Amino acid sequence: GAIGPGRTRSGASCVEVCAGQPIFIECEFDAGCRSRPKPVGGENEVLTHTFRAMGTGVSPVLASCTLRGAKGAGLVVDQGASIRVLRCEVSGHRQGGAFVGTGAYASFEACEFQGNGHFGVVAGPHSRALHLGRCALRSNVAGSIW
């Protein structure tokens, strides 16, 4: 089933990984900003990011997943985390498809980044490394990679 907004706090993500190496296979993460009315009183709030991994030693794996609809970025990897993403679709986010931040490493294989409101993938100036293999980046407002 899909994971999406319910009763959430401001700035939350569909999934926030702060420890360990969880594996997500064939998951659908929908942050809820596509064609939804603006929430009132914090209920059913649009989530900031669809998936966020933060911290040294954190290294999730996503395989054959769909990430869409956040008001921020689709996928954020930051503060020394690593991520491996295989055959995933990252689309329809108001900001970028993926952001690789300080000390972070991201590997994307056979993924699609499309229709995001900024770049498809952003590697921050202090990111550790970024690997893209056989990925399609199209129709992202600001371009493919920054």
Coordinates of N, CA and C in Angstrom, one line a residue:
G1 N 0.8 -1.2 0.0 CA 0.0 0.0 0.0 C 0.8 1.2 0.0
A2 N 0.2 2.3 -0.2 CA 0.9 3.6 -0.3 C 1.1 4.2 1.1
I3 N 2.2 4.9 1.2 CA 2.5 5.6 2.5 C 2.3 7.1 2.1
G4 N 1.5 7.8 2.9 CA 1.3 9.2 2.6 C 0.9 10.0 3.8
P5 N 0.5 11.3 3.6 CA 0.2 12.1 4.8 C -1.1 11.7 5.5
G6 N -1.0 11.8 6.7 CA -2.2 11.6 7.6 C -2.2 12.7 8.6
R7 N -2.0 12.4 9.8 CA -1.8 13.5 10.8 C -0.3 13.6 11.0
T8 N 0.3 14.7 10.4 CA 1.7 14.8 10.4 C 2.1 16.2 11.0
R9 N 3.4 16.2 11.4 CA 3.9 17.5 11.9 C 4.5 18.3 10.7
S10 N 4.7 19.6 10.9 CA 5.3 20.4 9.8 C 6.7 20.0 9.6
G11 N 7.1 19.9 8.3 CA 8.4 19.5 7.9 C 8.7 18.0 7.9
A12 N 7.7 17.2 8.1 CA 7.8 15.8 8.1 C 8.0 15.2 6.7
S13 N 8.5 14.0 6.7 CA 8.6 13.2 5.4 C 7.7 12.0 5.5
C14 N 7.4 11.4 4.4 CA 6.7 10.1 4.4 C 7.6 9.1 5.2
V15 N 8.9 9.1 4.9 CA 9.8 8.2 5.6 C 11.0 9.0 6.0
E16 N 11.4 8.9 7.3 CA 12.7 9.6 7.8 C 13.5 8.5 8.4
V17 N 14.7 8.2 7.8 CA 15.6 7.1 8.3 C 16.7 7.8 9.0
C18 N 16.9 7.6 10.3 CA 17.9 8.2 11.1 C 18.9 7.1 11.7
A19 N 18.6 5.9 11.4 CA 19.5 4.8 11.9 C 19.3 3.5 11.1
G20 N 20.4 2.8 10.9 CA 20.3 1.5 10.3 C 20.3 1.5 8.8
Q21 N 20.0 0.3 8.3 CA 20.1 0.0 6.8 C 18.8 -0.6 6.3
P22 N 17.6 0.0 6.5 CA 16.4 -0.6 6.0 C 16.3 -0.7 4.5
I23 N 15.6 -1.7 4.1 CA 15.4 -2.0 2.6 C 13.9 -1.8 2.3
F24 N 13.6 -1.0 1.3 CA 12.2 -0.8 0.8 C 12.1 -1.3 -0.6
I25 N 11.2 -2.3 -0.8 CA 11.0 -2.9 -2.1 C 9.6 -2.7 -2.6
E26 N 9.4 -2.2 -3.8 CA 8.1 -1.9 -4.4 C 7.1 -1.1 -3.5
C27 N 7.7 0.0 -2.9 CA 6.9 0.8 -2.1 C 6.4 2.1 -2.9
E28 N 5.3 2.6 -2.5 CA 4.8 3.8 -3.1 C 4.7 4.9 -2.0
F29 N 5.5 6.0 -2.2 CA 5.6 7.1 -1.2 C 5.0 8.3 -1.9
D30 N 3.8 8.7 -1.4 CA 3.1 9.9 -1.9 C 3.0 10.9 -0.9
A31 N 3.7 12.1 -1.0 CA 3.7 13.1 0.0 C 2.5 14.0 0.0
G32 N 1.7 13.9 -1.1 CA 0.4 14.5 -1.0 C 0.2 15.9 -1.6
C33 N 1.1 16.5 -2.4 CA 0.9 17.9 -2.8 C 0.2 17.9 -4.2
R34 N 0.1 16.8 -4.9 CA -0.5 16.8 -6.2 C -2.0 16.9 -6.1
S35 N -2.5 18.0 -6.6 CA -4.0 18.2 -6.7 C -4.7 18.1 -5.4
R36 N -4.1 18.4 -4.3 CA -4.9 18.4 -3.0 C -5.1 19.8 -2.5
P37 N -6.2 20.0 -1.8 CA -6.5 21.3 -1.3 C -5.5 21.6 -0.2
K38 N -5.3 22.9 0.1 CA -4.4 23.3 1.2 C -5.1 22.9 2.5
P39 N -4.3 22.2 3.4 CA -4.9 21.8 4.6 C -5.2 22.9 5.6
V40 N -6.1 22.7 6.5 CA -6.5 23.7 7.5 C -6.2 23.0 8.9
G41 N -5.5 23.8 9.7 CA -5.3 23.3 11.1 C -4.3 22.2 11.2
G42 N -3.4 22.0 10.2 CA -2.4 21.0 10.3 C -2.8 19.6 10.0
E43 N -4.1 19.3 9.8 CA -4.5 17.9 9.5 C -4.2 17.7 8.0
N44 N -3.7 16.5 7.7 CA -3.4 16.1 6.3 C -2.5 17.1 5.6
E45 N -1.5 17.5 6.4 CA -0.6 18.5 5.9 C 0.3 17.9 4.8
V46 N 0.6 18.7 3.8 CA 1.5 18.2 2.7 C 2.9 18.0 3.3
L47 N 3.5 16.9 3.0 CA 4.8 16.6 3.6 C 5.9 17.3 2.9
T48 N 7.0 17.7 3.6 CA 8.1 18.5 3.0 C 8.9 17.6 2.1
H49 N 9.3 16.4 2.5 CA 10.1 15.6 1.6 C 9.4 14.2 1.6
T50 N 9.6 13.5 0.5 CA 9.0 12.1 0.4 C 9.8 11.1 1.2
F51 N 11.2 11.2 1.1 CA 12.0 10.2 1.8 C 13.3 11.0 2.2
R52 N 13.7 10.8 3.5 CA 14.9 11.5 4.0 C 15.7 10.5 4.8
A53 N 17.0 10.5 4.5 CA 18.0 9.7 5.2 C 19.1 10.6 5.7
M54 N 19.3 10.6 7.0 CA 20.3 11.5 7.6 C 21.1 10.8 8.7
G55 N 22.4 11.1 8.7 CA 23.3 10.6 9.7 C 24.3 9.6 9.3
T56 N 25.5 9.6 9.8 CA 26.6 8.7 9.5 C 26.1 7.3 9.9
G57 N 26.4 6.3 9.0 CA 26.0 4.9 9.3 C 24.6 4.6 8.7
V58 N 23.8 5.6 8.4 CA 22.5 5.3 7.8 C 22.7 5.0 6.3
S59 N 22.1 3.9 5.9 CA 22.3 3.5 4.5 C 21.1 2.7 3.9
P60 N 20.0 3.3 3.7 CA 18.8 2.6 3.2 C 19.0 2.2 1.7
V61 N 18.2 1.2 1.3 CA 18.1 0.8 -0.1 C 16.7 0.9 -0.5
L62 N 16.4 1.5 -1.7 CA 15.1 1.5 -2.3 C 15.2 0.8 -3.6
A63 N 14.2 -0.1 -3.9 CA 14.2 -0.9 -5.1 C 12.8 -0.9 -5.6
S64 N 12.6 -0.5 -6.9 CA 11.3 -0.5 -7.6 C 10.3 0.3 -6.8
C65 N 10.6 1.4 -6.3 CA 9.7 2.3 -5.6 C 9.3 3.5 -6.4
T66 N 8.2 4.1 -6.0 CA 7.7 5.4 -6.6 C 7.7 6.4 -5.5
L67 N 8.3 7.6 -5.7 CA 8.3 8.7 -4.8 C 7.7 9.9 -5.5
R68 N 6.7 10.5 -4.9 CA 6.1 11.7 -5.6 C 5.3 12.6 -4.7
G69 N 5.2 13.8 -5.2 CA 4.3 14.8 -4.6 C 4.7 15.6 -3.4
A70 N 5.9 15.8 -3.1 CA 6.3 16.6 -1.9 C 6.4 18.0 -2.2
K71 N 6.2 18.9 -1.2 CA 6.4 20.3 -1.5 C 7.9 20.7 -1.5
G72 N 8.7 19.8 -0.9 CA 10.2 20.0 -1.0 C 10.8 19.0 -2.0
A73 N 11.9 18.4 -1.6 CA 12.5 17.4 -2.5 C 11.9 16.0 -2.4
G74 N 12.0 15.2 -3.4 CA 11.6 13.9 -3.3 C 12.4 13.0 -2.4
L75 N 13.7 13.1 -2.5 CA 14.6 12.3 -1.8 C 15.7 13.1 -1.3
V76 N 16.0 13.1 0.0 CA 17.1 13.9 0.6 C 18.0 12.9 1.4
V77 N 19.3 13.0 1.1 CA 20.3 12.2 1.7 C 21.3 13.3 2.3
D78 N 21.6 13.3 3.6 CA 22.3 14.4 4.2 C 23.1 13.9 5.4
Q79 N 24.0 14.7 5.9 CA 24.7 14.5 7.2 C 25.4 13.1 7.2
G80 N 26.1 12.8 6.1 CA 26.9 11.6 6.1 C 26.2 10.3 5.8
A81 N 24.9 10.3 5.5 CA 24.2 9.1 5.1 C 24.5 8.7 3.7
S82 N 24.3 7.4 3.4 CA 24.4 6.8 2.1 C 23.1 6.2 1.6
I83 N 22.9 6.1 0.3 CA 21.7 5.5 -0.1 C 21.9 4.8 -1.5
R84 N 21.3 3.7 -1.7 CA 21.3 3.0 -3.0 C 19.9 3.0 -3.5
V85 N 19.6 3.4 -4.7 CA 18.3 3.5 -5.3 C 18.3 2.8 -6.6
L86 N 17.4 1.8 -6.8 CA 17.4 1.0 -8.0 C 16.0 1.0 -8.6
R87 N 15.9 1.3 -9.9 CA 14.7 1.2 -10.6 C 13.5 1.9 -10.0
C88 N 13.8 3.1 -9.5 CA 12.7 3.9 -8.8 C 12.3 5.1 -9.7
E89 N 11.1 5.6 -9.5 CA 10.6 6.8 -10.2 C 10.4 7.9 -9.2
V90 N 11.0 9.0 -9.5 CA 11.0 10.2 -8.6 C 10.4 11.3 -9.4
S91 N 9.1 11.7 -9.1 CA 8.5 12.6 -9.9 C 7.5 13.5 -9.2
G92 N 7.2 14.7 -9.8 CA 6.1 15.6 -9.3 C 6.4 16.3 -8.0
H93 N 7.6 16.5 -7.6 CA 7.9 17.3 -6.4 C 8.1 18.8 -6.7
R94 N 7.7 19.6 -5.8 CA 7.7 21.0 -6.1 C 9.2 21.5 -6.2
Q95 N 10.1 20.9 -5.4 CA 11.5 21.2 -5.6 C 12.2 20.2 -6.4
G96 N 13.4 19.8 -6.1 CA 14.1 18.8 -6.9 C 13.7 17.4 -6.6
G97 N 14.1 16.5 -7.5 CA 13.8 15.1 -7.4 C 14.7 14.5 -6.2
A98 N 16.0 14.8 -6.2 CA 16.9 14.3 -5.2 C 17.9 15.3 -4.8
F99 N 18.2 15.4 -3.5 CA 19.3 16.3 -3.0 C 20.3 15.4 -2.2
V100 N 21.5 15.5 -2.6 CA 22.6 14.8 -1.9 C 23.4 15.9 -1.2
G101 N 23.3 15.9 0.2 CA 23.9 17.0 1.0 C 25.3 16.6 1.6
T102 N 25.6 17.3 2.7 CA 26.9 17.3 3.3 C 27.3 15.9 3.7
G103 N 28.5 15.4 3.2 CA 29.0 14.1 3.5 C 28.3 12.9 3.0
A104 N 27.2 13.2 2.2 CA 26.4 12.1 1.8 C 26.8 11.5 0.5
Y105 N 26.4 10.2 0.3 CA 26.7 9.4 -0.9 C 25.4 8.9 -1.4
A106 N 25.2 9.0 -2.8 CA 24.0 8.4 -3.4 C 24.3 7.7 -4.7
S107 N 23.7 6.5 -4.8 CA 23.9 5.7 -6.0 C 22.5 5.5 -6.6
F108 N 22.3 5.9 -7.9 CA 21.0 5.7 -8.6 C 21.3 4.9 -9.8
E109 N 20.6 3.8 -9.9 CA 20.7 2.9 -11.1 C 19.3 2.7 -11.7
A110 N 19.2 2.9 -13.0 CA 18.0 2.7 -13.8 C 16.8 3.4 -13.1
C111 N 17.0 4.6 -12.7 CA 15.9 5.4 -12.1 C 15.4 6.5 -13.1
E112 N 14.2 7.0 -12.8 CA 13.6 8.1 -13.6 C 13.3 9.3 -12.7
F113 N 13.8 10.4 -13.1 CA 13.6 11.7 -12.4 C 12.8 12.6 -13.4
Q114 N 11.6 12.8 -13.2 CA 10.8 13.6 -14.2 C 9.7 14.5 -13.5
G115 N 9.5 15.6 -14.2 CA 8.5 16.5 -13.8 C 8.6 17.1 -12.4
N116 N 9.9 17.3 -12.0 CA 10.1 18.0 -10.7 C 10.3 19.5 -10.9
G117 N 10.0 20.2 -9.9 CA 10.0 21.7 -10.0 C 11.3 22.4 -10.0
H118 N 12.4 21.7 -9.8 CA 13.7 22.2 -9.8 C 14.6 21.2 -10.7
F119 N 15.8 21.0 -10.3 CA 16.6 20.0 -11.0 C 16.2 18.6 -10.7
G120 N 16.5 17.6 -11.5 CA 16.2 16.2 -11.3 C 17.0 15.7 -10.1
V121 N 18.3 16.0 -10.1 CA 19.2 15.6 -9.0 C 20.2 16.8 -8.7
V122 N 20.3 17.1 -7.4 CA 21.3 18.1 -7.0 C 22.3 17.5 -6.0
A123 N 23.6 17.6 -6.4 CA 24.7 17.2 -5.5 C 25.2 18.5 -4.9
G124 N 25.0 18.6 -3.6 CA 25.5 19.8 -2.8 C 27.0 19.9 -2.9
P125 N 27.5 21.1 -2.6 CA 29.0 21.3 -2.7 C 29.8 20.5 -1.7
H126 N 29.2 20.0 -0.7 CA 29.9 19.2 0.3 C 29.5 17.7 0.3
S127 N 28.8 17.3 -0.8 CA 28.4 15.9 -0.8 C 29.7 15.0 -1.1
R128 N 29.6 13.8 -0.6 CA 30.8 12.9 -0.8 C 30.9 12.4 -2.2
A129 N 29.8 11.8 -2.7 CA 29.8 11.3 -4.1 C 28.4 11.1 -4.6
L130 N 28.3 11.1 -5.9 CA 27.0 10.8 -6.6 C 27.3 9.9 -7.8
H131 N 26.5 8.8 -7.9 CA 26.6 7.9 -9.0 C 25.3 7.8 -9.7
L132 N 25.2 8.0 -11.0 CA 24.0 7.8 -11.8 C 24.4 6.9 -12.9
G133 N 23.6 5.8 -13.0 CA 23.8 4.8 -14.1 C 22.5 4.4 -14.7
R134 N 22.4 4.5 -16.0 CA 21.2 4.2 -16.8 C 20.0 4.9 -16.3
C135 N 20.1 6.1 -15.9 CA 19.0 6.9 -15.4 C 18.4 7.8 -16.4
A136 N 17.1 8.1 -16.4 CA 16.4 9.0 -17.3 C 16.1 10.3 -16.5
L137 N 16.5 11.4 -16.9 CA 16.2 12.7 -16.3 C 15.6 13.6 -17.3
R138 N 14.2 13.8 -17.2 CA 13.5 14.6 -18.2 C 12.4 15.5 -17.6
S139 N 12.2 16.6 -18.3 CA 11.1 17.5 -17.9 C 11.2 18.0 -16.5
N140 N 12.4 18.2 -16.0 CA 12.5 18.8 -14.7 C 12.7 20.3 -15.0
V141 N 12.1 21.2 -14.3 CA 12.0 22.6 -14.6 C 13.3 23.3 -14.8
A142 N 14.3 23.1 -13.9 CA 15.5 23.8 -13.9 C 16.6 23.0 -14.7
G143 N 16.4 21.7 -15.0 CA 17.4 21.0 -15.7 C 17.5 19.6 -15.1
S144 N 18.5 18.9 -15.5 CA 18.7 17.5 -15.1 C 19.6 17.4 -13.8
I145 N 20.8 17.8 -13.9 CA 21.7 17.7 -12.7 C 22.4 19.0 -12.4
W146 N 22.5 19.3 -11.1 CA 23.3 20.4 -10.7 C 24.2 20.0 -9.6

